[in-house]
Short mmCIF file of C-alpha atoms and ligand atoms in Angstrom, two decimals:
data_model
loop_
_atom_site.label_atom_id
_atom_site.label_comp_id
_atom_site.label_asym_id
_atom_site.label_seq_id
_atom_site.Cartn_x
_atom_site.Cartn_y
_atom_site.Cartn_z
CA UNK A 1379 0.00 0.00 0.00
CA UNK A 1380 2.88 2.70 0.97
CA UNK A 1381 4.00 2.19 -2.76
CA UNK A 1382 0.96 2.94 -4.26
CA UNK A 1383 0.39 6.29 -2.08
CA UNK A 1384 3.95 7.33 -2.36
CA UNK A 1385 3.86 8.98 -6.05
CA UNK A 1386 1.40 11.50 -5.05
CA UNK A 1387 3.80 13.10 -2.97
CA UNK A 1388 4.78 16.60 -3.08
CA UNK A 1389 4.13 16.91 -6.67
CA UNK A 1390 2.27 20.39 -6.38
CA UNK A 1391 5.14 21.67 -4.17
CA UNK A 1392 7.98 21.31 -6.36
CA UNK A 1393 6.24 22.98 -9.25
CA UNK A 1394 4.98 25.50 -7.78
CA UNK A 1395 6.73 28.29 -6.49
CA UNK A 1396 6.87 29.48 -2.83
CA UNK A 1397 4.99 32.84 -3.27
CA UNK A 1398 2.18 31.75 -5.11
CA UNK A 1399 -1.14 31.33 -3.54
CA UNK A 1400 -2.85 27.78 -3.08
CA UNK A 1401 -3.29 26.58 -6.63
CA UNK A 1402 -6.51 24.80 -5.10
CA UNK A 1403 -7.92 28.25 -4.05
CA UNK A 1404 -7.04 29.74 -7.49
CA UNK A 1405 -8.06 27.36 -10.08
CA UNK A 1406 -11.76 27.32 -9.28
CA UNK A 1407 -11.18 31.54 -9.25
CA UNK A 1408 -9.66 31.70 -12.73
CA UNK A 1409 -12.90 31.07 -15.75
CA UNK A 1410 -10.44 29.23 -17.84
CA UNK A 1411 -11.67 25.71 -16.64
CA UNK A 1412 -10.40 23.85 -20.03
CA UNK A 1413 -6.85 25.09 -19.24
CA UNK A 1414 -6.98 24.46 -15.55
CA UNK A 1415 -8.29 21.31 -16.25
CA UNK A 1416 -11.27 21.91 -13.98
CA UNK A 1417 -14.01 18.84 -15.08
CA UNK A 1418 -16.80 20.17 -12.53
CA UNK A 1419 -17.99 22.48 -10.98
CA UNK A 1420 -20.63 22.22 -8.02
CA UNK A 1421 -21.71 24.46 -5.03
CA UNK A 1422 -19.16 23.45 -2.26
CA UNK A 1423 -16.79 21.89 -4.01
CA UNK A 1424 -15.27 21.21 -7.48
CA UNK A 1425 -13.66 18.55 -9.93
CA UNK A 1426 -10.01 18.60 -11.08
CA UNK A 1427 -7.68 16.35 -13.27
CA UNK A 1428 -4.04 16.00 -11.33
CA UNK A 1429 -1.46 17.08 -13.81
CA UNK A 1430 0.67 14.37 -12.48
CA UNK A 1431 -1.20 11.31 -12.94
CA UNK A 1432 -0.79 8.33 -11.18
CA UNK A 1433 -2.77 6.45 -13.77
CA UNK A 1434 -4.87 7.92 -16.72
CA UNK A 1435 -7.60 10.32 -15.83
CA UNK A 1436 -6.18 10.72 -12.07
CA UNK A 1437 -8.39 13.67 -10.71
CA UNK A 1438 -9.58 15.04 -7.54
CA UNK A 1439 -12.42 16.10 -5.52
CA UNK A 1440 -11.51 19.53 -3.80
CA UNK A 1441 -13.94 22.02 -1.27
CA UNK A 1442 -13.87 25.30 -2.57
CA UNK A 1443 -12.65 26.50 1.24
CA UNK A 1444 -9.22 26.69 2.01
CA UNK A 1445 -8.13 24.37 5.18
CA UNK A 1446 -6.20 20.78 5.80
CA UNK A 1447 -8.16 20.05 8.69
CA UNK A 1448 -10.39 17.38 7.97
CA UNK A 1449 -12.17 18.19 11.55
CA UNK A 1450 -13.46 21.86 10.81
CA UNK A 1451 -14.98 20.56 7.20
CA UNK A 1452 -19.03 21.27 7.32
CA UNK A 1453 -21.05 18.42 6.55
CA UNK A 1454 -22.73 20.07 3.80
CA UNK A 1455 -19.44 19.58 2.16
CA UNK A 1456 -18.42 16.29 2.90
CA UNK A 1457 -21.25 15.24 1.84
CA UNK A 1458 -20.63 17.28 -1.30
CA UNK A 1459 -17.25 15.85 -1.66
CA UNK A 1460 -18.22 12.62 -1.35
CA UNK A 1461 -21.25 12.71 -4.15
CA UNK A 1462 -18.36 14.36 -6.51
CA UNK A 1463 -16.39 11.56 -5.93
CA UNK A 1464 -19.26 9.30 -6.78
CA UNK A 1465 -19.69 11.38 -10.20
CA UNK A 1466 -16.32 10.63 -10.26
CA UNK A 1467 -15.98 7.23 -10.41
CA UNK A 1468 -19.50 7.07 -13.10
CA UNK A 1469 -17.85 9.75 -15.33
CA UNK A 1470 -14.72 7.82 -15.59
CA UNK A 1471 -15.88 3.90 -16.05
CA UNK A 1472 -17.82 5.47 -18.66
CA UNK A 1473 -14.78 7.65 -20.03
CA UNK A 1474 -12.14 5.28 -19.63
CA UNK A 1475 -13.45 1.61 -18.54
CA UNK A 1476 -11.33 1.45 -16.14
CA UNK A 1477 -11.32 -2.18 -13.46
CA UNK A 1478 -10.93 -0.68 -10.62
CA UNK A 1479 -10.68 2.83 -8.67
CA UNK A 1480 -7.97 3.54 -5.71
CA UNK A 1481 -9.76 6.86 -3.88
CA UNK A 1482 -8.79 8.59 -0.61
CA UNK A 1483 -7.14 11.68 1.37
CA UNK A 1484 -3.44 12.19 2.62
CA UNK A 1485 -4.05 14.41 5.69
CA UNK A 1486 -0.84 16.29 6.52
CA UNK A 1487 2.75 16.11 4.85
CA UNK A 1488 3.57 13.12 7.16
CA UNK A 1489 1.11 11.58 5.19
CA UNK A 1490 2.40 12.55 1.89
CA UNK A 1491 -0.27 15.34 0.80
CA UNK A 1492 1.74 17.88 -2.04
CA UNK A 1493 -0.80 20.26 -0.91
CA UNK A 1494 -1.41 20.14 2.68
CA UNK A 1495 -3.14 22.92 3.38
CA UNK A 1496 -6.29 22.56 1.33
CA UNK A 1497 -8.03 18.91 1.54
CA UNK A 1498 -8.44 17.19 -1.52
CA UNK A 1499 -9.51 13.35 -2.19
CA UNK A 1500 -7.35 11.08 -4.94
CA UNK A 1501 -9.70 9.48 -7.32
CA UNK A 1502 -7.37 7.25 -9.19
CA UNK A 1503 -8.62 4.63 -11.66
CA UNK A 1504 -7.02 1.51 -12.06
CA UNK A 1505 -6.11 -1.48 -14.51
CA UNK A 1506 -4.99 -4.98 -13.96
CA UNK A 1507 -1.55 -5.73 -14.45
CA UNK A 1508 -0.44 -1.51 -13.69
CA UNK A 1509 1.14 -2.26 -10.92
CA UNK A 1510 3.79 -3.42 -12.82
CA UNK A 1511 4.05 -0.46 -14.47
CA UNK A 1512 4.09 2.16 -11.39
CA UNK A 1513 6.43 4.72 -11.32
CA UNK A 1514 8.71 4.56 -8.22
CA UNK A 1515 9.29 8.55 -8.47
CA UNK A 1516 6.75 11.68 -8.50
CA UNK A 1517 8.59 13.01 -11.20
CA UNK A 1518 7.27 11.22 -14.16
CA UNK A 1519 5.90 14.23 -16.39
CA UNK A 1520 2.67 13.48 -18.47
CA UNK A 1521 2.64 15.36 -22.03
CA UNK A 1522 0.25 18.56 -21.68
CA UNK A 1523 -1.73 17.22 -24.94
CA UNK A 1524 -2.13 13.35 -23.36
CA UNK A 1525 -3.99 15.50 -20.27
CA UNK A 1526 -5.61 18.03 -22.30
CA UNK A 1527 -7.16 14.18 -24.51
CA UNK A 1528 -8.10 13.09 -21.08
CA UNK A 1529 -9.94 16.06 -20.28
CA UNK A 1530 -11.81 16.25 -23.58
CA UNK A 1531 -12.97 13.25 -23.15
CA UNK A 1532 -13.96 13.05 -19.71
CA UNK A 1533 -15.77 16.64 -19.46
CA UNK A 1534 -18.96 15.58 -21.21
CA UNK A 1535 -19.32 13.01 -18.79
CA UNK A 1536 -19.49 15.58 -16.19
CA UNK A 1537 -21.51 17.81 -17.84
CA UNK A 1538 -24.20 15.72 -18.90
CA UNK A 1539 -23.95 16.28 -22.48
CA UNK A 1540 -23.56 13.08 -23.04
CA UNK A 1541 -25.98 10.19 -22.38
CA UNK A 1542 -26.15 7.86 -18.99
CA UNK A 1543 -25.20 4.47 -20.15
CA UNK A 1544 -25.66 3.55 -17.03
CA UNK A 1545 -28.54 0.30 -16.67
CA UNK A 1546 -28.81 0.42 -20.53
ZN1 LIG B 1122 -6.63 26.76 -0.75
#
């Protein structure tokens, strides 16, 4: 299990320089949601692909308020968070077919959260047979067009534009 937590860590803070605000605070700010790679945007909390994938479509589920402590999160918006990732995990077996979804929170540094500040939970999706293909560092970079693909085509999903296959 430490393995397969490990290559989320710190992968925010070394790209990101000191000064700059909390990228989770500013994303949902900025309109641009196709270049921020924002998939979703609800009332308490929003959708966003990780730019360092563990797997393909890697995204998260992040409240729109700023804090890392688990314990002063409403329950309006864990509830929130947790229904997102539920869209989540639809929007992507219908996206990507994927066998299998790892999902969950690293609360505090310690624990291996890039951005520890600002809560966010991992929704990764997962194949048989990629563990074999795991990277053992944080610093494998994904091509900006592979992510921008993976966003194209898991948006609609989101956004309902395209039909529930769901039970049919
Ligand atoms: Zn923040």
């Amino acid at each position: 299990m430490q393995r397969l937590w490990s290559p989320w860590r710190s992968q925010y803070v070394s790209e990101e320089p000191e000064s700059r605000e909390c990228i989770f605070c500013e994303f949902p700010r900025d309109r641009d949601d196709e270049r921020n790679l924002v998939l979703y945007r609800g009332e308490r909390t929003y959708a966003i692909m990780n730019r360092f994938p563990y797997n393909s479509g890697h995204l998260m589920v992040v409240p729109y308020e700023h804090t890392g402590d688990l314990t002063e999160v409403a329950p309006e918006t864990l509830a929130e968070m947790m229904a997102l990732v539920q869209r989540s995990v639809a929007a992507l077996g219908r996206a990507f077919r994927p066998d299998g979804y790892n999902t969950g929170m690293n609360l505090g540094r310690a624990a291996g959260a890039g951005v520890a500040d600002h809560l966010h939970i991992h929704v990764v999706p997962r194949w048989v047979g990629d563990v074999n293909f795991m990277p053992v560092t944080a610093d494998v970079k994904v091509m900006p067009e592979l992510l921008a693909d993976s966003y194209r085509k898991l948006r609609p999903y989101f956004d309902g534009s395209l039909p529930d296959e769901r039970g049919g």
